[in-house]
Amino acid sequence: MLESLLAIGGLVLLRDSVEWEGRSLLKALVKKSALSGEQVHVLGCEVSEEEFREGFESDVNSRLIYHDLFRDPLNWSKTGEAHPGGPLGALRAMCRTDSCSITIAVDSLSWLLLHLPCTELCQTLHVLSHGNSYPGVNPPVGQVRVLGLLHEELHGQGPLGALSSLAQTEVTMDGKMGQASVHILYRRPQQRPAYQTQWFSILPDFNLDLQEGPLESQQQPSSHVPLVDPTTHLTFNLHLSKKEREAKDNLTLPFQFSSEKQQALLRPGPGQSSSHIFYEPDVYDDLDQEDPDEDLDI
Amino acid sequence: MAAVATGASGPQCAEALAAAAGNSSSTSFRRRVPKAGGAESSGPRLVSISGTRPSVRNGQLLVSTGLPALDQLLGGGLAVGTVLLIEEDKYNIYSPMLFKYFLAEGIVSGHTLLVASAKEDPTDILKELPAPLRDDNSKKELDEDICHKTAENNTKMKIAWRYQLLPKMEVGPVSSSRFGHYYDASKKISEKLLEASKWHRFFLPEKVSSTLKVEPCFLTHGYGKLLQFIQNIIYEEGFDGSNPQKKQKNILRIGIQSLGSPLWGDAISCTESCGNNHSLTKFLYVLRGLLRTSLSACIITMPTHLIQSKAIIARVKNLSDTVVGLESFIGSERETNPLYKDYHGLIHIRQIPRLNNLICDESDVKDLAFKLKRKLFTIERLHLPPDLSDTVSRSSKQDLADSAKLLGPGCGTMAGGKKHLDF
């Protein structure tokens, strides 16, 4: 499952909630991409660096490039470590470094959404995901992947919808009865979105253990209503037999101008005679058409 | 004798007079023919621009939207100087198709294009335009489709055979049509056609460096830049009549993709309360003013499902002229509903403008569905079965999907099932 999540570049949005947390899945993804030789940058905002690095082996830890925003987010100590452009500037600077593929893990996007305007964050994420096609960036960068953790209960529908529309992959954490699951939505451009649901659990060393769904506990006995077919005891026929159906098909309908009717109209039948009108002129009838004054008696 | 002599000479004199009077005409009456091609011509000259035609209903100049079925629903086409707003579907799969059809129609008709986007580079958008179908190929393919369908229909309609005479929604291509072409969605447009056409691009990340902090003033920065760009193009190329030496009038087709999304710098989709955020509505107002004074038509796709405030959506609809909404079935419960299995989504014509008119040209067909086949984007009438269950209300058709599930045992199975009653 992790390979499919990391396969396409772009923004991978991990939406978690209070009951089902997503940081462990984020760390599992970070470990996987670090072990596959990519450059991994981590922008840590919510937890301290020690806490984030906890649980990783030394080789993973050595490959992580950590940008710490937790200790001094507003740069009060003025040590000069923080990037001048703020967290967004730090993000943009990450994708300009090298030409190999980069994974950027943002922990978390919720923190950035609460401190920065949403539109700027969306624009920065868009630039990061499509960073290799802009003329402003000097050499073309390899594939950039952004893993963003988002706590969906902290935000309203607006920012969630905006970030979802930008994401290429959206992973929603869920679960039932102690078993965690993810609903993955793959949004590729110009293609229909694909859904997938996967039950899993994360081991202490941040490897993934895929599982089947939770065991079904005793099912509620479904109340069966015996189906009553009303056509069984009827005093009339509801269906036609084959002969009756054939007879019905062969019937010409009254308003249909079929060939038989046409013949009947063109050729008068033997029983019909053409009608004639016989006229006996009366004594008062005006037979002369041209003289209009004949009946004036002048 | 004398009378006869004078009588005989009379006609000869008349002929001699007539011969002296005019060379070709035998009478002295002459018809005043209006001079054609004069500077002070007496009659009005018809503006004949390629790819347009006057509407038979209200006399407006119409351009095609690229889909003849959509043209028919909008009353012949899109009027020049108006805005066509497409409400995007949730996953933004089908609205780019309509956008591309509009632009491809512009290229085929020889119009100038202006493509603005904050998401993709307009050059890439233009490379993915569908290729126009040649007339004979398209006629053959559509004839096959239509024959296939009518063959099925003919066997069914024995009693209600008069309904076969009803006009079908799908209009086949007219062989020599210069208005409304057909496109093959599986092929890309050829490079030659693209190079031969004239187009301008506006790509927001290039124009606006986002590290620059700009105070929000009248309009969002991106919108202001876009309006200035459009105004410059209209002025320089003379679409508003400001360069009278232009030899041939042409139409400018403007396409703006995903207006109102956060990539344009507009926070309208991110905040729930609209507050003082009137940038989008002001942009539409100014844009409409620019369009009305120039020979241009605009298509805008907008992700209205992201905008939370219904008041703003209503204002946006009022500020646009023609509004078409796309609703795709992906992800919704209707995807598995057998009623909708042939289609990919519903298309709603939400608004048609009243231009110099008291009534607008609404078609009486309100249930329309679209389907994106491999080569063609079709819009068809949706035939919903009658509501036969007593649990569904008459006023809402979308409960039909729910009622189909609610039909339980009993009389309901007869109505909704495959068994039919023969009498």
XYZ file of C-alpha atoms in Angstrom:
721
model
C 0.000 0.000 0.000
C 2.799 2.401 0.762
C 4.262 1.949 -2.690
C 1.037 2.913 -4.351
C 0.800 5.987 -2.181
C 4.311 7.012 -3.012
C 4.130 6.100 -6.671
C 2.635 9.255 -8.075
C 4.062 12.601 -7.206
C 2.171 15.600 -6.103
C 0.365 16.220 -2.886
C -0.599 13.285 -0.691
C -3.053 14.504 1.894
C -3.346 12.490 5.102
C -6.519 13.388 6.876
C -6.728 12.151 10.397
C -8.980 12.727 13.333
C -8.791 12.493 17.083
C -9.688 8.825 17.195
C -7.451 7.684 14.366
C -4.201 9.515 14.264
C -2.142 9.810 11.134
C 1.324 10.737 12.313
C 2.392 7.123 12.527
C 1.334 6.557 8.932
C 3.223 9.693 7.976
C 6.318 8.379 9.670
C 5.890 5.026 7.967
C 5.780 6.784 4.601
C 8.801 8.880 5.508
C 10.734 5.802 6.467
C 9.793 4.040 3.254
C 10.860 6.885 1.027
C 14.064 7.447 2.999
C 15.021 3.809 2.622
C 14.373 3.945 -1.097
C 17.059 6.531 -1.491
C 15.170 9.720 -1.955
C 15.913 12.988 -0.348
C 13.491 13.562 2.494
C 12.815 16.950 3.985
C 10.653 17.260 7.044
C 9.011 20.468 8.089
C 8.168 19.940 11.717
C 5.700 22.311 13.262
C 3.670 20.414 15.765
C 6.010 18.131 17.554
C 9.606 18.562 18.518
C 12.393 17.105 16.502
C 13.259 14.485 19.085
C 9.728 13.246 19.178
C 9.532 13.010 15.429
C 12.804 11.169 15.087
C 11.858 8.775 17.811
C 11.343 5.270 16.548
C 13.401 5.661 13.397
C 16.558 3.713 12.923
C 19.835 5.504 12.544
C 20.064 5.144 8.806
C 16.659 6.661 8.356
C 17.499 9.415 10.773
C 20.649 10.259 8.951
C 18.791 10.754 5.701
C 16.184 13.066 7.094
C 16.716 16.758 6.610
C 14.737 18.345 9.359
C 13.509 21.916 9.330
C 12.359 22.784 12.783
C 9.538 25.237 13.238
C 8.387 23.916 16.554
C 10.985 25.337 18.818
C 10.893 28.876 17.572
C 8.102 29.450 15.119
C 8.197 33.222 15.074
C 11.950 33.411 15.077
C 12.267 35.331 18.321
C 15.656 34.046 19.166
C 16.990 35.398 15.886
C 19.618 32.807 15.513
C 19.433 33.084 11.749
C 18.425 29.488 11.249
C 14.953 30.246 10.119
C 14.333 30.900 6.485
C 13.605 34.552 5.676
C 10.484 33.727 3.758
C 8.852 32.008 6.671
C 7.675 28.441 6.442
C 6.440 28.912 2.892
C 9.756 30.239 1.799
C 11.415 27.267 3.451
C 9.121 24.936 1.533
C 9.869 26.564 -1.757
C 13.579 26.499 -1.143
C 13.434 22.774 -0.610
C 12.421 21.962 -4.104
C 15.101 23.981 -5.748
C 18.066 22.206 -4.327
C 18.698 19.122 -6.357
C 17.494 17.332 -9.390
C 16.646 14.021 -7.781
C 13.236 13.185 -6.483
C 12.348 14.764 -3.239
C 9.827 13.915 -0.596
C 8.675 16.688 1.659
C 6.771 15.710 4.774
C 4.794 18.509 6.331
C 3.789 17.959 9.905
C 1.343 19.385 9.843
C -0.619 21.288 7.251
C -3.128 22.183 9.930
C -0.547 24.248 11.734
C 0.278 26.068 8.508
C -3.389 26.608 7.738
C -3.973 28.145 11.124
C -1.042 30.515 10.874
C -0.962 31.441 7.236
C -3.591 32.452 4.717
C -5.086 29.486 2.988
C -4.621 30.858 -0.506
C -0.897 31.300 -0.101
C -0.550 27.815 1.257
C -2.504 26.407 -1.665
C -0.405 28.312 -4.139
C 2.804 27.153 -2.503
C 1.672 23.556 -2.477
C 0.738 23.827 -6.122
C 4.135 25.235 -6.996
C 5.794 22.434 -5.073
C 3.845 19.667 -6.716
C 4.322 21.006 -10.196
C 7.656 22.612 -9.554
C 9.387 21.159 -12.539
C 7.344 22.849 -15.189
C 7.735 26.471 -14.299
C 10.218 28.596 -16.183
C 11.287 30.388 -13.021
C 12.934 27.341 -11.501
C 16.445 26.836 -12.809
C 17.217 23.248 -13.627
C 14.263 20.915 -13.911
C 13.708 19.184 -10.641
C 12.813 15.558 -10.333
C 9.564 14.378 -8.978
C 8.469 16.226 -5.894
C 6.143 14.562 -3.484
C 4.538 16.375 -0.612
C 3.101 14.379 2.274
C 0.865 16.597 4.300
C -0.807 15.731 7.549
C -4.124 17.451 8.067
C -6.328 17.262 11.122
C -9.692 17.466 9.565
C -11.571 18.307 12.728
C -9.759 21.594 13.089
C -10.960 23.113 9.855
C -14.214 23.841 8.184
C -15.427 22.594 4.877
C -13.853 25.411 2.923
C -10.146 24.830 3.534
C -10.654 21.066 3.499
C -12.322 21.242 0.128
C -9.661 23.564 -1.230
C -6.835 21.267 -0.174
C -8.669 18.182 -1.406
C -9.032 19.676 -4.822
C -5.284 20.201 -4.974
C -4.317 16.761 -3.756
C -3.461 13.936 -6.104
C -4.006 11.358 -3.401
C -6.222 11.729 -0.411
C -5.940 9.309 2.485
C -8.596 9.442 5.170
C -7.996 7.606 8.418
C -10.833 5.689 9.833
C -11.381 2.547 11.738
C -13.749 0.307 13.537
C -13.439 -1.566 16.769
C -9.802 -0.951 17.316
C -8.747 -1.628 13.756
C -7.444 1.241 11.706
C -8.259 1.609 8.075
C -7.653 4.075 5.330
C -9.859 5.194 2.500
C -7.638 6.203 -0.347
C -8.839 8.354 -3.204
C -6.570 8.573 -6.211
C -7.221 11.627 -8.288
C -5.271 11.575 -11.431
C -5.748 14.346 -13.949
C -8.188 13.566 -16.736
C -9.035 10.203 -15.255
C -11.821 8.968 -13.095
C -10.913 8.907 -9.411
C -10.266 5.511 -7.923
C -11.150 4.442 -4.423
C -9.538 1.893 -2.203
C -10.064 0.860 1.382
C -7.413 -0.931 3.346
C -7.263 -2.186 6.908
C -3.853 -2.079 8.490
C -1.888 -1.629 11.626
C 1.467 0.003 12.163
C 4.212 -1.859 13.911
C 6.549 -0.149 16.376
C 9.325 0.142 13.846
C 6.958 1.922 11.445
C 6.457 -0.889 9.078
C 3.011 -1.517 7.809
C 1.023 -4.608 8.456
C -1.863 -5.033 6.058
C -4.836 -6.807 7.402
C -8.251 -7.981 6.511
C -11.254 -6.285 7.917
C -12.246 -6.734 11.537
C -13.889 -10.015 12.378
C -17.585 -9.741 12.129
C -19.072 -10.074 15.549
C -22.415 -11.739 16.024
C -24.754 -10.334 13.446
C -28.097 -9.053 14.391
C -30.707 -11.482 13.297
C -32.310 -9.747 10.382
C -36.016 -9.767 10.625
C -37.395 -11.651 7.706
C -40.661 -10.578 6.347
C -42.012 -13.370 4.258
C -42.450 -12.084 0.759
C -45.986 -12.282 -0.385
C -46.556 -12.567 -4.058
C -49.952 -11.055 -4.815
C -50.269 -12.733 -8.191
C -50.715 -16.210 -6.800
C -54.389 -16.366 -5.977
C -56.175 -14.326 -8.535
C -59.438 -14.871 -10.286
C -58.255 -13.318 -13.545
C -55.342 -13.806 -15.878
C -52.381 -11.498 -15.560
C -50.133 -13.088 -18.152
C -50.800 -14.023 -21.711
C -50.238 -17.407 -23.105
C -48.106 -17.768 -26.198
C -51.055 -18.033 -28.560
C -52.724 -15.024 -27.081
C -49.517 -13.038 -27.403
C -49.195 -13.939 -31.051
C -52.748 -12.949 -31.722
C -52.157 -9.650 -30.000
C -49.056 -8.940 -32.051
C -50.858 -9.604 -35.289
C -53.652 -7.223 -34.560
C -53.603 -4.029 -36.542
C -54.185 -1.040 -34.413
C -56.906 1.422 -35.304
C -54.737 4.475 -35.958
C -52.007 2.714 -37.782
C -52.003 3.138 -41.496
C -51.025 -0.322 -42.533
C -51.028 -1.696 -46.033
C -54.328 -3.512 -45.608
C -56.106 -0.334 -44.766
C -54.544 1.404 -47.698
C -55.808 -1.269 -50.083
C -59.249 -1.167 -48.565
C -59.481 2.541 -49.152
C -58.137 2.507 -52.680
C -60.247 -0.289 -53.935
C -63.870 -0.206 -52.913
C -64.954 -3.592 -51.668
C -67.580 -5.707 -53.364
C -70.218 -4.835 -50.803
C -69.853 -1.123 -51.173
C -71.242 0.808 -54.068
C -70.223 4.307 -54.778
C -72.853 6.643 -53.512
C -74.791 8.871 -55.836
C -76.953 11.835 -55.186
C -80.221 12.124 -57.128
C -81.670 15.565 -57.449
C -85.195 16.505 -58.534
C -85.421 20.238 -59.117
C -88.245 21.821 -57.257
C -90.581 24.430 -58.752
C -89.079 27.193 -56.633
C -85.481 26.356 -57.413
C -83.407 28.830 -59.312
C -81.890 27.037 -62.240
C -80.414 29.946 -64.054
C -77.092 30.677 -62.437
C -76.376 33.897 -64.224
C -79.458 35.944 -63.664
C -79.524 37.068 -60.066
C -82.895 38.831 -60.291
C -85.022 35.997 -61.502
C -86.836 35.560 -58.297
C -87.607 39.232 -57.858
C -90.895 39.045 -59.689
C -90.564 42.404 -61.386
C -56.479 58.196 -95.691
C -54.821 60.992 -93.967
C -55.748 59.535 -90.625
C -54.338 56.226 -91.634
C -51.201 57.862 -92.841
C -50.718 59.744 -89.638
C -51.676 56.657 -87.768
C -49.035 54.715 -89.594
C -46.406 57.320 -89.045
C -47.405 57.712 -85.434
C -45.905 54.498 -84.166
C -42.815 55.124 -86.194
C -42.361 58.468 -84.556
C -42.850 56.909 -81.174
C -40.218 54.366 -81.896
C -37.831 57.004 -83.154
C -38.425 58.986 -79.980
C -37.875 55.970 -77.851
C -34.715 55.145 -79.703
C -33.482 58.654 -79.165
C -34.374 58.626 -75.485
C -32.430 55.687 -74.124
C -29.960 53.153 -75.365
C -31.009 50.049 -73.502
C -34.189 50.936 -71.673
C -37.340 51.501 -73.559
C -38.950 53.775 -70.987
C -37.847 56.941 -69.319
C -38.438 55.503 -65.852
C -35.303 54.454 -64.047
C -34.983 52.566 -60.759
C -32.670 54.013 -58.182
C -30.362 51.193 -57.241
C -28.438 51.646 -54.017
C -24.725 51.870 -54.623
C -22.990 48.828 -53.262
C -19.624 49.335 -51.609
C -19.848 53.069 -51.308
C -18.569 54.974 -48.323
C -21.948 56.471 -47.592
C -23.920 53.361 -48.318
C -27.591 53.653 -47.998
C -28.358 50.337 -46.313
C -26.786 48.659 -43.283
C -24.003 46.226 -43.989
C -24.198 42.850 -42.347
C -21.286 41.949 -40.155
C -20.144 38.624 -41.449
C -17.458 37.091 -39.309
C -16.489 33.504 -39.793
C -17.840 31.130 -37.234
C -20.758 33.294 -36.221
C -24.329 33.588 -37.243
C -27.175 35.844 -36.223
C -29.754 34.406 -33.945
C -33.156 33.944 -35.474
C -34.821 34.736 -32.196
C -33.370 37.954 -30.954
C -30.957 39.055 -33.631
C -27.832 38.686 -31.516
C -24.645 37.476 -33.079
C -23.994 33.945 -31.898
C -20.870 31.857 -31.676
C -20.840 28.139 -31.189
C -19.760 26.633 -27.894
C -18.108 23.726 -29.653
C -20.846 21.244 -28.778
C -23.831 21.464 -31.145
C -26.043 19.789 -28.562
C -25.199 22.491 -26.038
C -25.770 25.166 -28.684
C -29.238 23.828 -29.235
C -29.987 23.952 -25.527
C -28.749 27.509 -25.230
C -30.955 28.704 -28.032
C -28.624 28.491 -31.002
C -25.307 29.357 -29.443
C -23.543 31.748 -27.167
C -24.192 35.412 -27.842
C -21.159 37.560 -28.517
C -20.424 39.738 -25.523
C -21.697 37.315 -22.915
C -20.196 35.027 -20.344
C -20.767 31.293 -20.181
C -20.196 30.035 -16.659
C -19.643 26.332 -16.176
C -20.013 25.046 -12.651
C -17.401 22.377 -12.338
C -18.170 18.872 -11.247
C -16.630 17.690 -8.041
C -13.547 15.969 -9.383
C -13.066 18.305 -12.319
C -13.093 15.679 -15.032
C -15.833 16.818 -17.380
C -15.720 20.577 -17.182
C -12.272 20.750 -18.822
C -13.848 18.938 -21.768
C -16.369 21.727 -22.287
C -13.603 24.280 -21.864
C -11.505 22.590 -24.513
C -14.382 22.244 -26.930
C -14.964 25.984 -26.717
C -11.338 26.755 -27.453
C -11.098 24.178 -30.225
C -14.131 25.720 -31.880
C -12.329 29.032 -31.775
C -9.297 27.607 -33.500
C -11.323 25.918 -36.198
C -13.340 29.070 -36.860
C -10.245 31.204 -36.936
C -10.991 33.285 -33.858
C -8.357 34.685 -31.559
C -8.013 32.912 -28.243
C -7.068 34.133 -24.809
C -6.502 31.377 -22.272
C -6.022 32.202 -18.617
C -5.287 29.701 -15.910
C -3.680 29.529 -12.509
C -3.293 25.781 -12.453
C -1.888 24.620 -15.746
C 0.176 26.323 -18.327
C -2.116 27.507 -21.143
C 0.302 26.074 -23.680
C -0.357 22.636 -22.255
C -4.083 23.233 -22.290
C -3.948 24.167 -25.946
C -1.920 21.116 -26.839
C -4.652 18.895 -25.465
C -7.499 20.318 -27.467
C -9.571 17.752 -29.344
C -9.046 17.396 -33.052
C -11.879 18.419 -35.342
C -13.692 15.650 -37.142
C -13.770 15.807 -40.876
C -17.291 15.982 -42.192
C -17.529 12.626 -43.936
C -15.999 10.665 -41.077
C -18.217 12.274 -38.499
C -21.334 11.737 -40.519
C -20.538 8.071 -40.902
C -19.890 7.571 -37.205
C -22.928 9.436 -36.041
C -25.123 7.717 -38.572
C -24.005 4.394 -37.206
C -24.855 5.527 -33.718
C -28.249 6.848 -34.710
C -29.138 3.785 -36.787
C -28.209 1.559 -33.936
C -30.484 3.411 -31.611
C -33.467 3.759 -33.888
C -33.336 0.086 -34.788
C -33.886 -0.711 -31.146
C -36.570 1.889 -30.781
C -38.543 0.732 -33.780
C -39.262 -2.634 -32.304
C -40.535 -1.142 -29.093
C -42.925 1.475 -30.321
C -45.938 -0.345 -31.620
C -48.731 1.476 -29.938
C -47.127 4.834 -29.352
C -45.607 4.975 -32.796
C -46.252 8.659 -33.118
C -43.511 9.311 -30.565
C -40.993 8.167 -33.077
C -41.657 11.336 -34.936
C -40.549 13.491 -32.026
C -37.301 15.341 -32.697
C -34.323 13.674 -31.162
C -31.921 15.572 -28.926
C -28.848 14.491 -30.770
C -28.319 16.573 -33.845
C -26.283 14.986 -36.572
C -23.627 17.071 -38.246
C -24.772 19.144 -41.134
C -22.443 18.474 -43.950
C -21.536 22.001 -44.843
C -21.797 23.636 -41.452
C -19.619 26.553 -40.681
C -21.211 26.911 -37.289
C -20.669 24.171 -34.770
C -18.136 21.519 -35.562
C -17.643 18.064 -34.178
C -14.520 16.981 -32.422
C -12.821 13.718 -31.732
C -12.023 13.669 -28.038
C -9.534 10.863 -28.369
C -7.237 12.713 -30.741
C -5.280 15.833 -30.087
C -5.389 18.826 -32.290
C -2.695 19.026 -34.915
C 0.286 21.268 -34.471
C -0.338 23.007 -37.755
C -3.727 24.212 -36.701
C -2.322 25.500 -33.444
C 0.471 27.364 -35.114
C -1.837 28.877 -37.643
C -4.083 30.247 -34.959
C -3.512 33.308 -32.881
C -3.677 32.987 -29.133
C -2.611 34.732 -25.973
C -1.866 33.146 -22.669
C -2.102 34.297 -19.113
C -0.529 32.054 -16.538
C -0.876 33.472 -13.055
C 2.274 32.168 -11.354
C 4.361 33.860 -14.007
C 2.655 37.181 -13.761
C 2.483 37.377 -10.013
C 5.435 36.534 -7.877
C 3.798 35.390 -4.736
C 6.562 36.390 -2.429
C 5.485 39.934 -3.035
C 3.069 41.050 -0.375
C 0.354 43.103 -1.939
C -2.265 44.801 0.116
C -5.750 43.694 -0.884
C -7.260 46.757 -2.444
C -9.952 46.837 -5.018
C -9.476 43.382 -6.360
C -7.383 40.405 -5.593
C -4.048 40.901 -7.236
C -4.443 38.047 -9.666
C -7.842 39.232 -10.824
C -6.584 42.748 -11.343
C -3.743 41.533 -13.504
C -6.049 39.364 -15.540
C -8.471 42.193 -16.182
C -5.654 44.462 -17.279
C -4.353 41.786 -19.595
C -7.747 41.240 -21.186
C -8.287 44.958 -21.569
C -4.923 45.379 -23.248
C -5.539 42.614 -25.702
C -8.984 43.930 -26.561
C -7.622 47.407 -27.094
C -4.515 46.497 -29.030
C -6.147 44.080 -31.354
C -9.129 46.225 -31.944
C -11.908 43.977 -30.772
C -13.757 46.974 -29.432
C -13.597 48.875 -32.669
C -10.810 51.160 -31.566
C -8.672 50.398 -34.603
C -10.891 51.109 -37.544
C -8.197 50.246 -40.081
C -8.532 46.591 -39.217
C -9.398 44.727 -42.333
C -11.380 41.877 -40.968
C -13.390 41.775 -37.805
C -12.798 38.790 -35.620
C -14.048 37.402 -32.359
C -11.941 37.035 -29.249
C -12.669 33.890 -27.305
C -11.603 34.141 -23.695
C -11.259 31.043 -21.550
C -10.631 31.325 -17.813
C -10.081 28.122 -15.955
C -11.052 27.459 -12.339
C -11.870 31.022 -11.414
C -12.504 31.357 -7.712
C -10.191 28.553 -6.684
C -7.536 29.399 -4.094
C -4.862 29.234 -6.763
C -6.058 32.573 -8.089
C -5.434 34.036 -4.663
C -9.106 34.239 -3.893
C -10.041 33.236 -0.396
C -13.672 32.798 -1.268
C -13.502 29.058 -1.175
C -11.516 28.905 2.021
C -13.644 30.991 4.319
C -17.187 30.312 5.275
C -18.265 33.847 5.952
C -17.959 35.994 2.910
C -17.219 39.098 4.898
C -15.674 41.746 2.717
C -14.640 39.358 0.049
C -16.238 40.738 -3.053
C -13.324 40.232 -5.392
C -14.930 37.546 -7.457
C -18.165 39.402 -7.963
C -16.347 42.617 -8.808
C -14.191 40.758 -11.283
C -17.237 39.320 -13.027
C -18.881 42.699 -13.148
C -15.881 44.394 -14.741
C -15.345 41.479 -17.091
C -18.898 41.660 -18.313
C -18.457 45.350 -18.971
C -15.352 44.638 -21.034
C -17.110 41.932 -22.978
C -20.197 43.932 -23.757
C -18.149 46.635 -25.474
C -16.115 44.285 -27.590
C -16.577 41.410 -29.963
C -15.709 38.665 -27.548
C -17.222 35.701 -25.797
C -15.964 34.185 -22.594
C -16.130 30.805 -20.950
C -15.349 30.522 -17.251
C -15.171 27.326 -15.257
C -15.689 27.764 -11.572
C -15.496 25.234 -8.776
C -18.720 26.297 -7.101
C -18.732 23.210 -4.930
C -15.839 24.778 -3.018
C -17.653 28.027 -2.363
C -19.446 27.674 0.912
C -21.624 30.742 0.887
C -24.817 30.332 -1.074
C -25.237 34.071 -1.293
C -22.036 34.395 -3.261
C -22.994 31.580 -5.598
C -26.295 33.294 -6.266
C -24.551 36.593 -6.943
C -22.084 34.935 -9.263
C -24.922 33.348 -11.191
C -26.693 36.658 -11.541
C -23.546 38.326 -12.800
C -22.999 35.724 -15.491
C -25.180 35.426 -18.499
C -25.422 31.748 -19.221
C -24.858 29.255 -16.428
C -24.462 25.527 -17.007
C -23.857 23.171 -14.123
C -22.276 19.757 -14.339
C -22.943 17.118 -11.770
C -21.080 13.892 -12.136
C -22.175 10.638 -10.608
C -18.733 9.622 -9.406
C -18.650 9.005 -5.731
C -22.325 9.574 -5.231
C -24.936 6.933 -4.680
C -26.246 7.471 -8.170
C -23.241 5.758 -9.649
C -24.671 2.365 -8.935
C -28.243 3.302 -9.610
C -29.470 1.387 -12.652
C -31.480 4.386 -13.786
C -28.324 6.322 -14.495
C -26.100 3.564 -15.691
C -25.721 4.844 -19.216
C -24.591 8.290 -18.247
C -21.735 9.920 -16.463
C -23.584 12.811 -14.946
C -26.324 15.347 -15.142
C -26.115 18.666 -16.866
C -28.251 21.513 -15.594
C -28.911 24.617 -17.625
C -29.359 26.993 -14.764
C -29.687 30.304 -16.535
C -30.111 31.641 -20.036
C -29.880 35.377 -20.629
C -32.639 37.625 -21.873
C -30.842 39.768 -24.401
C -33.038 42.523 -25.849
C -35.937 40.309 -25.017
C -38.615 39.814 -22.447
C -38.435 36.057 -22.374
C -35.524 33.761 -22.644
C -35.275 30.848 -24.904
C -35.562 27.977 -22.507
C -35.942 24.536 -23.862
C -38.666 22.501 -22.290
C -36.320 19.642 -21.562
C -35.069 19.875 -18.017
C -33.664 16.414 -17.393
C -30.458 16.240 -19.300
C -27.606 13.884 -18.819
C -24.196 13.773 -20.366
C -21.889 10.981 -21.267
C -18.254 11.191 -22.197
C -17.722 8.477 -24.741
C -14.272 7.785 -25.990
C -14.613 10.130 -28.912
C -17.578 12.271 -28.181
C -19.204 14.209 -25.400
C -22.931 13.739 -25.761
C -25.807 15.398 -24.031
C -29.054 13.505 -24.033
C -32.450 13.684 -22.566
C -32.786 11.596 -19.463
C -35.860 9.443 -19.398
C -36.785 8.743 -15.847
C -39.458 6.173 -15.191
C -42.680 7.406 -13.620
C -42.910 7.616 -9.856
C -45.103 4.681 -9.038
C -44.350 4.177 -5.384
C -46.405 5.996 -2.804
C -43.487 6.925 -0.620
C -41.850 9.328 -3.011
C -42.954 12.927 -3.233
C -43.930 14.322 -6.565
C -41.844 17.463 -6.391
C -38.369 16.077 -6.149
C -36.947 13.760 -8.698
C -33.736 13.049 -6.827
C -35.696 11.083 -4.309
C -36.283 8.638 -7.067
C -32.931 7.101 -6.356
C -33.938 6.654 -2.744
C -37.351 5.373 -3.604
C -35.917 2.749 -5.867
C -34.211 1.314 -2.836
C -37.249 1.701 -0.638
C -39.444 -0.368 -2.905
C -39.894 -3.395 -0.804
C -42.008 -6.460 -1.076
C -45.557 -6.090 -2.057
C -47.013 -3.933 -4.729
C -43.799 -2.060 -5.067
C -41.950 -4.943 -6.634
C -44.378 -5.034 -9.447
C -43.895 -1.397 -10.229
C -40.175 -1.240 -9.989
C -39.230 -4.656 -11.164
C -38.717 -6.136 -14.541
C -42.011 -7.934 -14.627
C -44.576 -6.071 -16.552
C -48.270 -6.591 -16.647
C -49.766 -7.699 -19.903
C -53.356 -6.941 -20.556
